[in-house]
JSON list of C-alpha atoms in Angstrom, two decimals:
[
{"chain": "A", "resi": 2, "resn": "PRO", "atom": "CA", "xyz": [0.02, -0.11, 0.03]},
{"chain": "A", "resi": 3, "resn": "ARG", "atom": "CA", "xyz": [1.16, 3.65, -0.51]},
{"chain": "A", "resi": 4, "resn": "GLU", "atom": "CA", "xyz": [2.62, 5.49, 2.44]},
{"chain": "A", "resi": 5, "resn": "GLY", "atom": "CA", "xyz": [0.02, 6.67, 5.01]},
{"chain": "A", "resi": 6, "resn": "LEU", "atom": "CA", "xyz": [-2.79, 4.35, 3.69]},
{"chain": "A", "resi": 7, "resn": "GLY", "atom": "CA", "xyz": [-3.62, 0.97, 5.42]},
{"chain": "A", "resi": 8, "resn": "VAL", "atom": "CA", "xyz": [-6.65, -1.56, 5.45]},
{"chain": "A", "resi": 9, "resn": "PHE", "atom": "CA", "xyz": [-8.03, -2.31, 8.78]},
{"chain": "A", "resi": 10, "resn": "CYS", "atom": "CA", "xyz": [-10.57, -5.16, 9.83]},
{"chain": "A", "resi": 11, "resn": "CYS", "atom": "CA", "xyz": [-13.19, -3.65, 12.28]},
{"chain": "A", "resi": 12, "resn": "ALA", "atom": "CA", "xyz": [-14.19, -6.60, 14.35]},
{"chain": "A", "resi": 13, "resn": "TRP", "atom": "CA", "xyz": [-16.49, -4.08, 16.49]},
{"chain": "A", "resi": 14, "resn": "THR", "atom": "CA", "xyz": [-18.73, -3.19, 13.50]},
{"chain": "A", "resi": 15, "resn": "THR", "atom": "CA", "xyz": [-21.78, -4.73, 12.16]},
{"chain": "A", "resi": 16, "resn": "MET", "atom": "CA", "xyz": [-23.69, -4.41, 8.74]},
{"chain": "A", "resi": 17, "resn": "LEU", "atom": "CA", "xyz": [-27.17, -3.16, 9.84]},
{"chain": "A", "resi": 18, "resn": "ALA", "atom": "CA", "xyz": [-28.91, -3.24, 6.49]},
{"chain": "A", "resi": 19, "resn": "LYS", "atom": "CA", "xyz": [-28.47, -4.07, 2.68]},
{"chain": "A", "resi": 20, "resn": "PHE", "atom": "CA", "xyz": [-30.57, -2.43, 0.06]},
{"chain": "A", "resi": 21, "resn": "GLU", "atom": "CA", "xyz": [-30.94, -3.46, -3.70]},
{"chain": "A", "resi": 22, "resn": "SER", "atom": "CA", "xyz": [-30.98, -0.16, -5.60]},
{"chain": "A", "resi": 23, "resn": "LYS", "atom": "CA", "xyz": [-32.08, -1.79, -9.03]},
{"chain": "A", "resi": 24, "resn": "SER", "atom": "CA", "xyz": [-29.57, 0.58, -10.67]},
{"chain": "A", "resi": 25, "resn": "ALA", "atom": "CA", "xyz": [-26.16, -0.33, -12.02]},
{"chain": "A", "resi": 26, "resn": "ARG", "atom": "CA", "xyz": [-24.57, 2.47, -9.93]},
{"chain": "A", "resi": 27, "resn": "VAL", "atom": "CA", "xyz": [-25.25, 4.34, -6.81]},
{"chain": "A", "resi": 28, "resn": "LYS", "atom": "CA", "xyz": [-23.96, 7.85, -7.23]},
{"chain": "A", "resi": 29, "resn": "GLY", "atom": "CA", "xyz": [-24.68, 9.65, -3.90]},
{"chain": "A", "resi": 30, "resn": "LEU", "atom": "CA", "xyz": [-25.85, 8.95, -0.39]},
{"chain": "A", "resi": 31, "resn": "ALA", "atom": "CA", "xyz": [-27.02, 10.99, 2.56]},
{"chain": "A", "resi": 32, "resn": "PHE", "atom": "CA", "xyz": [-28.11, 10.17, 6.11]},
{"chain": "A", "resi": 33, "resn": "HIS", "atom": "CA", "xyz": [-31.17, 12.11, 7.47]},
{"chain": "A", "resi": 34, "resn": "PRO", "atom": "CA", "xyz": [-30.12, 14.17, 10.51]},
{"chain": "A", "resi": 35, "resn": "HIS", "atom": "CA", "xyz": [-32.91, 12.80, 12.72]},
{"chain": "A", "resi": 36, "resn": "ARG", "atom": "CA", "xyz": [-34.82, 9.79, 11.24]},
{"chain": "A", "resi": 37, "resn": "PRO", "atom": "CA", "xyz": [-33.45, 6.43, 10.39]},
{"chain": "A", "resi": 38, "resn": "TRP", "atom": "CA", "xyz": [-33.54, 7.27, 6.55]},
{"chain": "A", "resi": 39, "resn": "ILE", "atom": "CA", "xyz": [-30.92, 7.34, 3.75]},
{"chain": "A", "resi": 40, "resn": "LEU", "atom": "CA", "xyz": [-31.16, 9.01, 0.32]},
{"chain": "A", "resi": 41, "resn": "SER", "atom": "CA", "xyz": [-29.52, 7.31, -2.51]},
{"chain": "A", "resi": 42, "resn": "SER", "atom": "CA", "xyz": [-29.02, 8.82, -5.98]},
{"chain": "A", "resi": 43, "resn": "LEU", "atom": "CA", "xyz": [-28.69, 6.70, -8.90]},
{"chain": "A", "resi": 44, "resn": "HIS", "atom": "CA", "xyz": [-27.31, 6.33, -12.25]},
{"chain": "A", "resi": 45, "resn": "ASN", "atom": "CA", "xyz": [-30.80, 5.55, -13.87]},
{"chain": "A", "resi": 46, "resn": "GLY", "atom": "CA", "xyz": [-32.01, 9.03, -12.72]},
{"chain": "A", "resi": 47, "resn": "ASN", "atom": "CA", "xyz": [-33.94, 8.01, -9.53]},
{"chain": "A", "resi": 48, "resn": "ILE", "atom": "CA", "xyz": [-33.67, 9.07, -6.15]},
{"chain": "A", "resi": 49, "resn": "GLN", "atom": "CA", "xyz": [-34.63, 6.63, -3.43]},
{"chain": "A", "resi": 50, "resn": "LEU", "atom": "CA", "xyz": [-35.58, 7.28, 0.10]},
{"chain": "A", "resi": 51, "resn": "TRP", "atom": "CA", "xyz": [-34.88, 4.18, 2.36]},
{"chain": "A", "resi": 52, "resn": "ASP", "atom": "CA", "xyz": [-35.80, 3.56, 6.03]},
{"chain": "A", "resi": 53, "resn": "TYR", "atom": "CA", "xyz": [-32.56, 1.50, 7.15]},
{"chain": "A", "resi": 54, "resn": "ARG", "atom": "CA", "xyz": [-34.19, 0.23, 10.34]},
{"chain": "A", "resi": 55, "resn": "MET", "atom": "CA", "xyz": [-37.17, -1.30, 8.53]},
{"chain": "A", "resi": 56, "resn": "CYS", "atom": "CA", "xyz": [-35.09, -2.09, 5.36]},
{"chain": "A", "resi": 57, "resn": "THR", "atom": "CA", "xyz": [-37.85, -0.68, 3.36]},
{"chain": "A", "resi": 58, "resn": "LEU", "atom": "CA", "xyz": [-38.13, 1.57, 0.36]},
{"chain": "A", "resi": 59, "resn": "ILE", "atom": "CA", "xyz": [-40.31, 4.75, 1.53]},
{"chain": "A", "resi": 60, "resn": "GLU", "atom": "CA", "xyz": [-40.44, 6.75, -1.78]},
{"chain": "A", "resi": 61, "resn": "ARG", "atom": "CA", "xyz": [-38.92, 6.89, -5.30]},
{"chain": "A", "resi": 62, "resn": "PHE", "atom": "CA", "xyz": [-38.28, 10.51, -6.79]},
{"chain": "A", "resi": 63, "resn": "ASP", "atom": "CA", "xyz": [-37.77, 10.63, -10.52]},
{"chain": "A", "resi": 64, "resn": "GLU", "atom": "CA", "xyz": [-37.52, 13.98, -12.16]},
{"chain": "A", "resi": 65, "resn": "HIS", "atom": "CA", "xyz": [-33.96, 14.33, -13.28]},
{"chain": "A", "resi": 66, "resn": "ASP", "atom": "CA", "xyz": [-33.13, 13.59, -16.95]},
{"chain": "A", "resi": 67, "resn": "GLY", "atom": "CA", "xyz": [-30.07, 11.25, -16.52]},
{"chain": "A", "resi": 68, "resn": "PRO", "atom": "CA", "xyz": [-27.86, 10.28, -13.50]},
{"chain": "A", "resi": 69, "resn": "VAL", "atom": "CA", "xyz": [-28.21, 11.96, -10.01]},
{"chain": "A", "resi": 70, "resn": "ARG", "atom": "CA", "xyz": [-24.88, 12.48, -8.55]},
{"chain": "A", "resi": 71, "resn": "GLY", "atom": "CA", "xyz": [-25.41, 14.50, -5.40]},
{"chain": "A", "resi": 72, "resn": "VAL", "atom": "CA", "xyz": [-28.18, 14.42, -2.66]},
{"chain": "A", "resi": 73, "resn": "ASP", "atom": "CA", "xyz": [-28.25, 16.02, 0.83]},
{"chain": "A", "resi": 74, "resn": "PHE", "atom": "CA", "xyz": [-30.97, 16.45, 3.57]},
{"chain": "A", "resi": 75, "resn": "HIS", "atom": "CA", "xyz": [-31.85, 19.83, 5.19]},
{"chain": "A", "resi": 76, "resn": "ARG", "atom": "CA", "xyz": [-31.22, 19.85, 8.86]},
{"chain": "A", "resi": 77, "resn": "ALA", "atom": "CA", "xyz": [-34.63, 21.33, 9.98]},
{"chain": "A", "resi": 78, "resn": "GLN", "atom": "CA", "xyz": [-36.98, 21.38, 7.10]},
{"chain": "A", "resi": 79, "resn": "PRO", "atom": "CA", "xyz": [-38.51, 18.46, 5.21]},
{"chain": "A", "resi": 80, "resn": "LEU", "atom": "CA", "xyz": [-36.40, 19.10, 2.32]},
{"chain": "A", "resi": 81, "resn": "PHE", "atom": "CA", "xyz": [-33.55, 17.41, 0.28]},
{"chain": "A", "resi": 82, "resn": "VAL", "atom": "CA", "xyz": [-31.54, 18.73, -2.53]},
{"chain": "A", "resi": 83, "resn": "SER", "atom": "CA", "xyz": [-30.18, 16.90, -5.68]},
{"chain": "A", "resi": 84, "resn": "GLY", "atom": "CA", "xyz": [-27.94, 17.52, -8.60]},
{"chain": "A", "resi": 85, "resn": "GLY", "atom": "CA", "xyz": [-27.33, 15.54, -11.77]},
{"chain": "A", "resi": 86, "resn": "ASP", "atom": "CA", "xyz": [-26.16, 15.17, -15.30]},
{"chain": "A", "resi": 87, "resn": "ASP", "atom": "CA", "xyz": [-28.95, 17.39, -16.58]},
{"chain": "A", "resi": 88, "resn": "TYR", "atom": "CA", "xyz": [-27.02, 20.31, -15.16]},
{"chain": "A", "resi": 89, "resn": "LYS", "atom": "CA", "xyz": [-29.97, 20.92, -12.78]},
{"chain": "A", "resi": 90, "resn": "VAL", "atom": "CA", "xyz": [-30.02, 21.39, -8.94]},
{"chain": "A", "resi": 91, "resn": "LYS", "atom": "CA", "xyz": [-33.47, 20.52, -7.49]},
{"chain": "A", "resi": 92, "resn": "VAL", "atom": "CA", "xyz": [-35.06, 21.13, -4.19]},
{"chain": "A", "resi": 93, "resn": "TRP", "atom": "CA", "xyz": [-37.65, 18.54, -3.07]},
{"chain": "A", "resi": 94, "resn": "ASN", "atom": "CA", "xyz": [-40.16, 18.30, -0.16]},
{"chain": "A", "resi": 95, "resn": "TYR", "atom": "CA", "xyz": [-40.15, 14.53, 0.95]},
{"chain": "A", "resi": 96, "resn": "LYS", "atom": "CA", "xyz": [-43.39, 15.17, 2.89]},
{"chain": "A", "resi": 97, "resn": "VAL", "atom": "CA", "xyz": [-45.43, 16.28, -0.30]},
{"chain": "A", "resi": 98, "resn": "LYS", "atom": "CA", "xyz": [-43.41, 13.89, -2.32]},
{"chain": "A", "resi": 99, "resn": "ARG", "atom": "CA", "xyz": [-42.41, 16.35, -5.13]},
{"chain": "A", "resi": 100, "resn": "CYS", "atom": "CA", "xyz": [-39.81, 18.77, -6.40]},
{"chain": "A", "resi": 101, "resn": "LEU", "atom": "CA", "xyz": [-40.59, 22.29, -5.23]},
{"chain": "A", "resi": 102, "resn": "PHE", "atom": "CA", "xyz": [-38.32, 23.99, -7.81]},
{"chain": "A", "resi": 103, "resn": "THR", "atom": "CA", "xyz": [-35.14, 23.79, -9.88]},
{"chain": "A", "resi": 104, "resn": "LEU", "atom": "CA", "xyz": [-32.17, 25.89, -9.82]},
{"chain": "A", "resi": 105, "resn": "LEU", "atom": "CA", "xyz": [-30.59, 26.60, -13.10]},
{"chain": "A", "resi": 106, "resn": "GLY", "atom": "CA", "xyz": [-27.08, 28.01, -13.86]},
{"chain": "A", "resi": 107, "resn": "HIS", "atom": "CA", "xyz": [-24.64, 25.18, -14.32]},
{"chain": "A", "resi": 108, "resn": "LEU", "atom": "CA", "xyz": [-23.40, 24.39, -17.71]},
{"chain": "A", "resi": 109, "resn": "ASP", "atom": "CA", "xyz": [-22.38, 20.80, -17.22]},
{"chain": "A", "resi": 110, "resn": "TYR", "atom": "CA", "xyz": [-22.92, 17.79, -14.78]},
{"chain": "A", "resi": 111, "resn": "VAL", "atom": "CA", "xyz": [-23.59, 18.67, -11.23]},
{"chain": "A", "resi": 112, "resn": "ARG", "atom": "CA", "xyz": [-21.37, 16.55, -8.90]},
{"chain": "A", "resi": 113, "resn": "THR", "atom": "CA", "xyz": [-22.42, 17.46, -5.42]},
{"chain": "A", "resi": 114, "resn": "THR", "atom": "CA", "xyz": [-25.08, 19.43, -3.63]},
{"chain": "A", "resi": 115, "resn": "LYS", "atom": "CA", "xyz": [-24.98, 20.37, 0.01]},
{"chain": "A", "resi": 116, "resn": "PHE", "atom": "CA", "xyz": [-27.13, 22.58, 2.32]},
{"chain": "A", "resi": 117, "resn": "HIS", "atom": "CA", "xyz": [-25.53, 24.93, 4.57]},
{"chain": "A", "resi": 118, "resn": "HIS", "atom": "CA", "xyz": [-25.91, 24.25, 8.31]},
{"chain": "A", "resi": 119, "resn": "GLU", "atom": "CA", "xyz": [-27.31, 27.69, 9.20]},
{"chain": "A", "resi": 120, "resn": "SER", "atom": "CA", "xyz": [-27.91, 29.97, 6.17]},
{"chain": "A", "resi": 121, "resn": "PRO", "atom": "CA", "xyz": [-30.49, 29.21, 3.51]},
{"chain": "A", "resi": 122, "resn": "TRP", "atom": "CA", "xyz": [-27.80, 28.18, 1.12]},
{"chain": "A", "resi": 123, "resn": "ILE", "atom": "CA", "xyz": [-27.04, 25.20, -1.11]},
{"chain": "A", "resi": 124, "resn": "LEU", "atom": "CA", "xyz": [-23.68, 24.55, -2.39]},
{"chain": "A", "resi": 125, "resn": "SER", "atom": "CA", "xyz": [-23.16, 22.72, -5.89]},
{"chain": "A", "resi": 126, "resn": "SER", "atom": "CA", "xyz": [-20.12, 21.71, -7.85]},
{"chain": "A", "resi": 127, "resn": "SER", "atom": "CA", "xyz": [-19.88, 20.93, -11.34]},
{"chain": "A", "resi": 128, "resn": "ASP", "atom": "CA", "xyz": [-18.02, 19.66, -14.35]},
{"chain": "A", "resi": 129, "resn": "ASP", "atom": "CA", "xyz": [-18.27, 23.29, -15.56]},
{"chain": "A", "resi": 130, "resn": "GLN", "atom": "CA", "xyz": [-15.34, 24.12, -13.29]},
{"chain": "A", "resi": 131, "resn": "THR", "atom": "CA", "xyz": [-17.49, 26.16, -10.91]},
{"chain": "A", "resi": 132, "resn": "ILE", "atom": "CA", "xyz": [-19.00, 25.94, -7.44]},
{"chain": "A", "resi": 133, "resn": "ARG", "atom": "CA", "xyz": [-22.06, 27.71, -7.03]},
{"chain": "A", "resi": 134, "resn": "ILE", "atom": "CA", "xyz": [-23.83, 29.05, -3.76]},
{"chain": "A", "resi": 135, "resn": "TRP", "atom": "CA", "xyz": [-27.55, 29.38, -4.03]},
{"chain": "A", "resi": 136, "resn": "ASN", "atom": "CA", "xyz": [-30.12, 31.07, -1.70]},
{"chain": "A", "resi": 137, "resn": "TRP", "atom": "CA", "xyz": [-32.65, 28.34, -1.76]},
{"chain": "A", "resi": 138, "resn": "GLN", "atom": "CA", "xyz": [-35.40, 30.67, -0.09]},
{"chain": "A", "resi": 139, "resn": "ALA", "atom": "CA", "xyz": [-34.86, 33.28, -2.82]},
{"chain": "A", "resi": 140, "resn": "ARG", "atom": "CA", "xyz": [-34.14, 30.60, -5.56]},
{"chain": "A", "resi": 141, "resn": "THR", "atom": "CA", "xyz": [-31.26, 32.59, -6.85]},
{"chain": "A", "resi": 142, "resn": "CYS", "atom": "CA", "xyz": [-27.44, 32.06, -7.44]},
{"chain": "A", "resi": 143, "resn": "ILE", "atom": "CA", "xyz": [-25.66, 34.40, -4.95]},
{"chain": "A", "resi": 144, "resn": "CYS", "atom": "CA", "xyz": [-22.14, 33.37, -5.88]},
{"chain": "A", "resi": 145, "resn": "VAL", "atom": "CA", "xyz": [-19.96, 31.57, -8.32]},
{"chain": "A", "resi": 146, "resn": "LEU", "atom": "CA", "xyz": [-16.52, 30.48, -7.34]},
{"chain": "A", "resi": 147, "resn": "THR", "atom": "CA", "xyz": [-14.15, 30.07, -10.13]},
{"chain": "A", "resi": 148, "resn": "GLY", "atom": "CA", "xyz": [-10.53, 29.03, -10.07]},
{"chain": "A", "resi": 149, "resn": "HIS", "atom": "CA", "xyz": [-10.38, 25.41, -10.74]},
{"chain": "A", "resi": 150, "resn": "ASN", "atom": "CA", "xyz": [-9.47, 24.45, -14.49]},
{"chain": "A", "resi": 151, "resn": "HIS", "atom": "CA", "xyz": [-11.03, 20.90, -14.67]},
{"chain": "A", "resi": 152, "resn": "TYR", "atom": "CA", "xyz": [-14.16, 19.16, -13.11]},
{"chain": "A", "resi": 153, "resn": "VAL", "atom": "CA", "xyz": [-14.97, 20.04, -9.65]},
{"chain": "A", "resi": 154, "resn": "MET", "atom": "CA", "xyz": [-15.64, 16.73, -8.20]},
{"chain": "A", "resi": 155, "resn": "CYS", "atom": "CA", "xyz": [-16.76, 17.56, -4.75]},
{"chain": "A", "resi": 156, "resn": "ALA", "atom": "CA", "xyz": [-17.35, 20.51, -2.31]},
{"chain": "A", "resi": 157, "resn": "ASP", "atom": "CA", "xyz": [-18.72, 21.15, 1.11]},
{"chain": "A", "resi": 158, "resn": "PHE", "atom": "CA", "xyz": [-19.25, 23.81, 3.72]},
{"chain": "A", "resi": 159, "resn": "HIS", "atom": "CA", "xyz": [-17.22, 23.86, 6.77]},
{"chain": "A", "resi": 160, "resn": "PRO", "atom": "CA", "xyz": [-19.35, 22.76, 9.90]},
{"chain": "A", "resi": 161, "resn": "LYS", "atom": "CA", "xyz": [-18.70, 26.03, 11.81]},
{"chain": "A", "resi": 162, "resn": "GLU", "atom": "CA", "xyz": [-16.53, 28.46, 9.83]},
{"chain": "A", "resi": 163, "resn": "ASP", "atom": "CA", "xyz": [-17.33, 30.53, 6.75]},
{"chain": "A", "resi": 164, "resn": "LEU", "atom": "CA", "xyz": [-15.27, 28.07, 4.61]},
{"chain": "A", "resi": 165, "resn": "ILE", "atom": "CA", "xyz": [-15.77, 25.89, 1.68]},
{"chain": "A", "resi": 166, "resn": "VAL", "atom": "CA", "xyz": [-13.54, 23.02, 0.55]},
{"chain": "A", "resi": 167, "resn": "SER", "atom": "CA", "xyz": [-13.42, 21.78, -3.03]},
{"chain": "A", "resi": 168, "resn": "GLY", "atom": "CA", "xyz": [-11.68, 19.02, -4.94]},
{"chain": "A", "resi": 169, "resn": "SER", "atom": "CA", "xyz": [-11.13, 18.95, -8.71]},
{"chain": "A", "resi": 170, "resn": "LEU", "atom": "CA", "xyz": [-9.57, 16.75, -11.40]},
{"chain": "A", "resi": 171, "resn": "ASP", "atom": "CA", "xyz": [-7.07, 19.61, -11.82]},
{"chain": "A", "resi": 172, "resn": "GLN", "atom": "CA", "xyz": [-5.48, 17.78, -8.94]},
{"chain": "A", "resi": 173, "resn": "THR", "atom": "CA", "xyz": [-6.00, 20.67, -6.34]},
{"chain": "A", "resi": 174, "resn": "ILE", "atom": "CA", "xyz": [-7.96, 21.01, -3.22]},
{"chain": "A", "resi": 175, "resn": "ARG", "atom": "CA", "xyz": [-9.13, 24.58, -2.56]},
{"chain": "A", "resi": 176, "resn": "VAL", "atom": "CA", "xyz": [-10.28, 26.16, 0.62]},
{"chain": "A", "resi": 177, "resn": "TRP", "atom": "CA", "xyz": [-12.52, 29.29, -0.05]},
{"chain": "A", "resi": 178, "resn": "ASP", "atom": "CA", "xyz": [-13.21, 32.04, 2.59]},
{"chain": "A", "resi": 179, "resn": "ILE", "atom": "CA", "xyz": [-16.98, 33.07, 2.17]},
{"chain": "A", "resi": 180, "resn": "SER", "atom": "CA", "xyz": [-17.10, 35.43, 5.20]},
{"chain": "A", "resi": 181, "resn": "GLY", "atom": "CA", "xyz": [-17.71, 38.50, 2.91]},
{"chain": "A", "resi": 182, "resn": "LEU", "atom": "CA", "xyz": [-20.72, 36.57, 1.26]},
{"chain": "A", "resi": 183, "resn": "ARG", "atom": "CA", "xyz": [-22.28, 36.32, 4.90]},
{"chain": "A", "resi": 184, "resn": "LYS", "atom": "CA", "xyz": [-21.62, 39.97, 5.45]},
{"chain": "A", "resi": 185, "resn": "LYS", "atom": "CA", "xyz": [-23.12, 40.93, 2.07]},
{"chain": "A", "resi": 186, "resn": "ASN", "atom": "CA", "xyz": [-26.21, 38.80, 2.65]},
{"chain": "A", "resi": 187, "resn": "LEU", "atom": "CA", "xyz": [-26.81, 40.08, 6.21]},
{"chain": "A", "resi": 188, "resn": "SER", "atom": "CA", "xyz": [-26.82, 43.85, 5.09]}
]
């Protein structure tokens, strides 16, 4: 193995559940913050909501045209966000079982989607080499981060600081200070 990497057998772990997705590839996963639920985003364009304690499929969502790569639950609202190969970021309400609205702006596949832990923001990364921050309440893009020169494969908000981390096929990991964005949106 390469330096710093190792394989460990964890004798104190147990597999709780196994689900058959009926798709060739699972592209993204997210735990619900309070319920025993998992979202899975699939290559066939579906999003599945599973109860991992009951081992049952609760709901299937299908409005993306093509593979769905990123999903994330909101911490407090009955919402989740998804992004896919149709260049769309979609915000869903799982209680009413439908897509509420679509955010348009990316020019290529959307790889990851994440809700901010406090602000009404969604983060999305894309093969268009950008990271976008959306105000999901206003349904607008409030910031486009540029600088990568290849697909942005993943991005995430810091859990406490005004920072974003992104990783790209340009072989860089970048940390972005978004404190100015918070100040701009508070005024």
